[in-house]
mmCIF file of C-alpha atoms in Angstrom:
data_model
loop_
_atom_site.group_PDB
_atom_site.id
_atom_site.type_symbol
_atom_site.label_atom_id
_atom_site.label_comp_id
_atom_site.label_asym_id
_atom_site.label_seq_id
_atom_site.Cartn_x
_atom_site.Cartn_y
_atom_site.Cartn_z
ATOM 1 C CA ASP A 1 69.375 130.799 120.101
ATOM 2 C CA ALA A 2 66.040 131.015 118.249
ATOM 3 C CA GLY A 3 64.799 134.193 119.976
ATOM 4 C CA ILE A 4 61.372 135.053 118.689
ATOM 5 C CA THR A 5 59.835 133.267 115.735
ATOM 6 C CA GLN A 6 56.599 133.629 113.804
ATOM 7 C CA SER A 7 54.726 131.203 111.582
ATOM 8 C CA PRO A 8 53.702 131.147 108.893
ATOM 9 C CA ARG A 9 55.818 133.862 107.260
ATOM 10 C CA TYR A 10 53.285 134.230 104.442
ATOM 11 C CA LYS A 11 49.595 133.394 104.380
ATOM 12 C CA ILE A 12 46.855 133.876 101.814
ATOM 13 C CA THR A 13 43.293 133.267 102.917
ATOM 14 C CA GLU A 14 39.757 134.124 101.924
ATOM 15 C CA THR A 15 37.248 136.456 103.487
ATOM 16 C CA GLY A 16 35.344 134.794 106.314
ATOM 17 C CA ARG A 17 37.916 132.125 107.096
ATOM 18 C CA GLN A 18 39.549 131.733 110.487
ATOM 19 C CA VAL A 19 43.288 132.249 110.550
ATOM 20 C CA THR A 20 45.769 131.784 113.381
ATOM 21 C CA LEU A 21 49.201 133.358 113.418
ATOM 22 C CA MET A 22 51.731 131.814 115.742
ATOM 23 C CA CYS A 23 54.402 133.476 117.850
ATOM 24 C CA HIS A 24 57.002 131.689 119.940
ATOM 25 C CA GLN A 25 59.821 133.103 122.071
ATOM 26 C CA THR A 26 62.627 131.273 123.819
ATOM 27 C CA TRP A 27 63.703 134.018 126.231
ATOM 28 C CA SER A 28 60.986 133.471 128.865
ATOM 29 C CA HIS A 29 59.996 137.104 128.470
ATOM 30 C CA SER A 30 56.948 138.093 130.488
ATOM 31 C CA TYR A 31 55.407 140.471 127.972
ATOM 32 C CA MET A 32 54.348 139.661 124.436
ATOM 33 C CA PHE A 33 52.729 141.908 121.866
ATOM 34 C CA TRP A 34 51.001 141.752 118.496
ATOM 35 C CA TYR A 35 51.256 144.648 116.057
ATOM 36 C CA ARG A 36 50.074 145.223 112.549
ATOM 37 C CA GLN A 37 52.008 147.363 110.116
ATOM 38 C CA ASP A 38 50.263 149.156 107.292
ATOM 39 C CA LEU A 39 51.434 151.891 104.964
ATOM 40 C CA GLY A 40 50.545 155.233 106.430
ATOM 41 C CA HIS A 41 49.834 153.865 109.901
ATOM 42 C CA GLY A 42 53.153 152.566 111.136
ATOM 43 C CA LEU A 43 53.049 149.941 113.867
ATOM 44 C CA ARG A 44 49.724 149.628 115.681
ATOM 45 C CA LEU A 45 49.260 147.517 118.788
ATOM 46 C CA ILE A 46 46.520 144.873 118.530
ATOM 47 C CA TYR A 47 46.837 142.981 121.832
ATOM 48 C CA TYR A 48 49.443 142.409 124.476
ATOM 49 C CA SER A 49 49.995 140.025 127.327
ATOM 50 C CA ALA A 50 51.761 140.608 130.629
ATOM 51 C CA ALA A 51 52.004 136.910 131.526
ATOM 52 C CA ALA A 52 50.353 133.573 130.867
ATOM 53 C CA ASP A 53 46.559 133.935 130.997
ATOM 54 C CA ILE A 54 46.764 137.754 131.184
ATOM 55 C CA THR A 55 45.918 139.656 128.009
ATOM 56 C CA ASP A 56 44.733 143.163 127.226
ATOM 57 C CA LYS A 57 43.543 145.137 124.233
ATOM 58 C CA GLY A 58 45.739 147.520 122.329
ATOM 59 C CA GLU A 59 44.837 150.219 119.869
ATOM 60 C CA VAL A 60 43.123 148.069 117.187
ATOM 61 C CA PRO A 61 41.755 144.851 118.766
ATOM 62 C CA ASP A 62 38.481 144.447 116.845
ATOM 63 C CA GLY A 63 38.289 141.236 114.817
ATOM 64 C CA TYR A 64 41.177 139.585 116.670
ATOM 65 C CA VAL A 65 41.421 137.103 119.506
ATOM 66 C CA VAL A 66 44.509 136.135 121.504
ATOM 67 C CA SER A 67 45.351 133.573 124.117
ATOM 68 C CA ARG A 68 48.397 132.815 126.208
ATOM 69 C CA SER A 69 48.258 129.478 127.930
ATOM 70 C CA LYS A 70 52.058 129.193 128.001
ATOM 71 C CA THR A 71 54.602 131.945 128.565
ATOM 72 C CA GLU A 72 56.447 131.191 125.338
ATOM 73 C CA ASN A 73 53.484 131.213 122.942
ATOM 74 C CA PHE A 74 51.115 133.992 121.976
ATOM 75 C CA PRO A 75 48.851 133.055 119.051
ATOM 76 C CA LEU A 76 46.733 135.648 117.264
ATOM 77 C CA THR A 77 43.464 134.498 115.692
ATOM 78 C CA LEU A 78 41.386 136.273 113.100
ATOM 79 C CA GLU A 79 38.003 134.699 113.707
ATOM 80 C CA SER A 80 36.472 135.732 110.377
ATOM 81 C CA ALA A 81 39.075 137.375 108.185
ATOM 82 C CA THR A 82 38.223 140.545 106.278
ATOM 83 C CA ARG A 83 40.100 142.297 103.471
ATOM 84 C CA SER A 84 40.924 145.162 105.829
ATOM 85 C CA GLN A 85 43.001 142.713 107.857
ATOM 86 C CA THR A 86 45.444 142.291 104.995
ATOM 87 C CA SER A 87 48.645 143.485 106.610
ATOM 88 C CA VAL A 88 52.033 142.514 107.965
ATOM 89 C CA TYR A 89 51.769 141.228 111.523
ATOM 90 C CA PHE A 90 54.642 141.424 113.992
ATOM 91 C CA CYS A 91 54.974 139.695 117.289
ATOM 92 C CA ALA A 92 57.278 141.177 119.916
ATOM 93 C CA SER A 93 58.380 140.388 123.444
ATOM 94 C CA SER A 94 59.797 142.259 126.426
ATOM 95 C CA PRO A 95 61.473 140.984 129.592
ATOM 96 C CA GLY A 96 58.932 142.951 131.617
ATOM 97 C CA LEU A 97 61.419 143.782 134.330
ATOM 98 C CA GLY A 98 60.817 147.515 133.899
ATOM 99 C CA PRO A 99 59.999 150.119 132.928
ATOM 100 C CA PRO A 100 62.596 150.761 131.728
ATOM 101 C CA ASP A 101 62.418 147.875 129.312
ATOM 102 C CA THR A 102 63.311 146.778 125.798
ATOM 103 C CA GLN A 103 61.283 145.099 123.104
ATOM 104 C CA TYR A 104 62.336 142.598 120.451
ATOM 105 C CA PHE A 105 60.469 141.762 117.259
ATOM 106 C CA GLY A 106 59.876 138.619 115.270
ATOM 107 C CA PRO A 107 60.357 138.505 111.485
ATOM 108 C CA GLY A 108 56.684 139.114 110.686
ATOM 109 C CA THR A 109 53.824 137.341 108.928
ATOM 110 C CA ARG A 110 52.521 138.798 105.688
ATOM 111 C CA LEU A 111 48.781 138.065 105.531
ATOM 112 C CA THR A 112 46.665 138.575 102.453
ATOM 113 C CA VAL A 113 42.889 138.245 102.685
ATOM 114 C CA LEU A 114 41.206 137.824 99.313
ATOM 115 C CA GLY B 1 46.729 157.238 122.071
ATOM 116 C CA GLN B 2 50.147 158.728 122.484
ATOM 117 C CA GLN B 3 51.608 160.599 119.531
ATOM 118 C CA LEU B 4 55.249 160.310 118.609
ATOM 119 C CA ASN B 5 56.250 162.708 115.866
ATOM 120 C CA GLN B 6 59.182 161.345 113.914
ATOM 121 C CA SER B 7 60.997 163.406 111.318
ATOM 122 C CA PRO B 8 61.942 163.525 108.616
ATOM 123 C CA GLN B 9 59.604 161.038 106.916
ATOM 124 C CA SER B 10 62.226 160.224 104.309
ATOM 125 C CA MET B 11 65.767 161.174 103.388
ATOM 126 C CA PHE B 12 67.839 160.829 100.232
ATOM 127 C CA ILE B 13 71.544 161.211 100.923
ATOM 128 C CA GLN B 14 74.890 160.484 99.342
ATOM 129 C CA GLU B 15 77.117 157.736 100.673
ATOM 130 C CA GLY B 16 79.506 159.162 103.260
ATOM 131 C CA GLU B 17 77.145 161.853 104.520
ATOM 132 C CA ASP B 18 75.966 162.079 108.107
ATOM 133 C CA VAL B 19 72.266 161.645 108.929
ATOM 134 C CA SER B 20 70.112 162.961 111.745
ATOM 135 C CA MET B 21 66.555 162.086 112.658
ATOM 136 C CA ASN B 22 64.431 162.725 115.718
ATOM 137 C CA CYS B 23 61.298 161.894 117.624
ATOM 138 C CA THR B 24 59.281 164.251 119.765
ATOM 139 C CA SER B 25 56.289 163.847 122.005
ATOM 140 C CA SER B 26 54.106 165.919 124.277
ATOM 141 C CA SER B 27 54.482 163.210 126.943
ATOM 142 C CA ILE B 28 57.415 162.382 129.159
ATOM 143 C CA PHE B 29 58.996 159.007 128.401
ATOM 144 C CA ASN B 30 61.367 157.028 130.575
ATOM 145 C CA THR B 31 62.691 154.797 127.786
ATOM 146 C CA TRP B 32 63.544 155.491 124.174
ATOM 147 C CA LEU B 33 64.355 152.767 121.665
ATOM 148 C CA TRP B 34 65.601 153.048 118.111
ATOM 149 C CA TYR B 35 64.996 150.319 115.526
ATOM 150 C CA LYS B 36 65.934 149.653 111.931
ATOM 151 C CA GLN B 37 63.679 147.689 109.619
ATOM 152 C CA ASP B 38 64.911 146.145 106.375
ATOM 153 C CA PRO B 39 62.402 145.242 103.648
ATOM 154 C CA GLY B 40 60.516 142.054 104.490
ATOM 155 C CA GLU B 41 61.983 141.841 107.985
ATOM 156 C CA GLY B 42 60.998 142.763 111.511
ATOM 157 C CA PRO B 43 62.397 145.836 113.272
ATOM 158 C CA VAL B 44 65.808 145.217 114.811
ATOM 159 C CA LEU B 45 66.763 147.026 118.008
ATOM 160 C CA LEU B 46 69.709 149.382 117.468
ATOM 161 C CA ILE B 47 69.987 151.429 120.639
ATOM 162 C CA ALA B 48 68.144 151.625 123.964
ATOM 163 C CA LEU B 49 68.177 154.752 126.144
ATOM 164 C CA TYR B 50 67.055 154.793 129.760
ATOM 165 C CA LYS B 51 68.176 158.099 131.290
ATOM 166 C CA ALA B 52 67.526 161.720 130.395
ATOM 167 C CA GLY B 53 70.600 163.196 128.725
ATOM 168 C CA GLU B 54 72.064 159.762 128.002
ATOM 169 C CA LEU B 55 74.190 159.531 124.874
ATOM 170 C CA THR B 56 74.787 156.000 123.545
ATOM 171 C CA SER B 57 76.697 154.771 120.524
ATOM 172 C CA ASN B 58 76.540 151.587 118.502
ATOM 173 C CA GLY B 59 79.245 151.722 115.856
ATOM 174 C CA ARG B 60 78.466 154.628 113.535
ATOM 175 C CA LEU B 61 75.115 155.185 115.244
ATOM 176 C CA THR B 62 74.656 157.572 118.153
ATOM 177 C CA ALA B 63 71.393 158.246 119.945
ATOM 178 C CA GLN B 64 70.504 160.679 122.676
ATOM 179 C CA PHE B 65 67.727 160.791 125.253
ATOM 180 C CA GLY B 66 66.583 164.417 125.379
ATOM 181 C CA ILE B 67 66.933 166.193 128.715
ATOM 182 C CA THR B 68 63.252 167.153 128.692
ATOM 183 C CA ARG B 69 62.464 163.412 128.297
ATOM 184 C CA LYS B 70 60.094 164.340 125.482
ATOM 185 C CA ASP B 71 62.459 163.737 122.591
ATOM 186 C CA SER B 72 65.245 161.587 121.235
ATOM 187 C CA PHE B 73 67.716 161.844 118.373
ATOM 188 C CA LEU B 74 69.515 159.326 116.193
ATOM 189 C CA ASN B 75 72.607 160.199 114.199
ATOM 190 C CA ILE B 76 74.343 158.010 111.636
ATOM 191 C CA SER B 77 77.832 159.042 110.641
ATOM 192 C CA ALA B 78 79.505 158.313 107.300
ATOM 193 C CA SER B 79 76.496 156.548 105.828
ATOM 194 C CA ILE B 80 76.945 153.448 103.658
ATOM 195 C CA PRO B 81 74.517 151.715 101.273
ATOM 196 C CA SER B 82 73.569 149.054 103.832
ATOM 197 C CA ASP B 83 72.159 151.805 106.077
ATOM 198 C CA VAL B 84 69.165 151.903 103.738
ATOM 199 C CA GLY B 85 65.955 151.033 105.544
ATOM 200 C CA ILE B 86 63.278 152.453 107.784
ATOM 201 C CA TYR B 87 64.255 153.722 111.204
ATOM 202 C CA PHE B 88 61.687 153.784 114.000
ATOM 203 C CA CYS B 89 61.728 155.368 117.401
ATOM 204 C CA ALA B 90 59.707 153.955 120.270
ATOM 205 C CA GLY B 91 58.967 155.454 123.663
ATOM 206 C CA GLN B 92 57.815 153.889 126.900
ATOM 207 C CA LEU B 93 55.880 155.816 129.526
ATOM 208 C CA MET B 94 56.542 155.543 133.225
ATOM 209 C CA ASN B 95 54.652 152.631 134.802
ATOM 210 C CA PHE B 96 53.481 151.207 131.498
ATOM 211 C CA ASN B 97 54.969 148.272 129.650
ATOM 212 C CA LYS B 98 53.566 149.308 126.303
ATOM 213 C CA PHE B 99 55.661 151.120 123.733
ATOM 214 C CA TYR B 100 54.518 153.832 121.347
ATOM 215 C CA PHE B 101 56.074 154.020 117.904
ATOM 216 C CA GLY B 102 56.941 156.825 115.550
ATOM 217 C CA SER B 103 55.849 156.559 111.927
ATOM 218 C CA GLY B 104 59.384 155.893 110.713
ATOM 219 C CA THR B 105 62.108 157.620 108.700
ATOM 220 C CA LYS B 106 62.871 156.009 105.362
ATOM 221 C CA LEU B 107 66.562 156.370 104.563
ATOM 222 C CA ASN B 108 67.914 156.090 101.038
ATOM 223 C CA VAL B 109 71.679 156.150 100.462
ATOM 224 C CA LYS B 110 73.028 156.774 96.995
ATOM 225 C CA PRO B 111 76.408 155.104 96.324
#
């Protein structure tokens, strides 16, 4: 039972490079989410998706692109990475049968932009 | 965006002591979730609450959905060193599938 996985777990890149963070869930959950976690800001929602081919912006979407061609995958792309995007990124999923609902997190990707 | 006020920000307690933390909001939520995050890991769901007034336990953890639907509480009884971590609350509004998160309570337990 893999649940929700993220890859890579650690990534170092340079300013201006494109980076894609992967998220995969095996529960067939409808909803998937991307958050970033920074000291002093807690968890902030970047993008979310209600189903395949349906995505919407969260609180901090600038500089990020998402896609969801398959229910189980929700990649997050930084088109031109900046130092301010150094953070820990968490993917999460929800069954989407509610509200009420629950949400489960992946292990995170620690991204450093030099 | 929605504001969830979580307190305290951090706690330093002795092993064996009980712990209480809470989240409050100016909005009415229809779901409250409590998570624990260990260093280098993702948040792990501890307890989910779906009804106002609901009291739910998970081992030594007990959480309550406030009757006003604007707050929730988490209690940990007889704390142990492995309780160390950051605890987050999350609330879900009616008719929205997004969750809003508190800023976390960092718990330190001294053996």
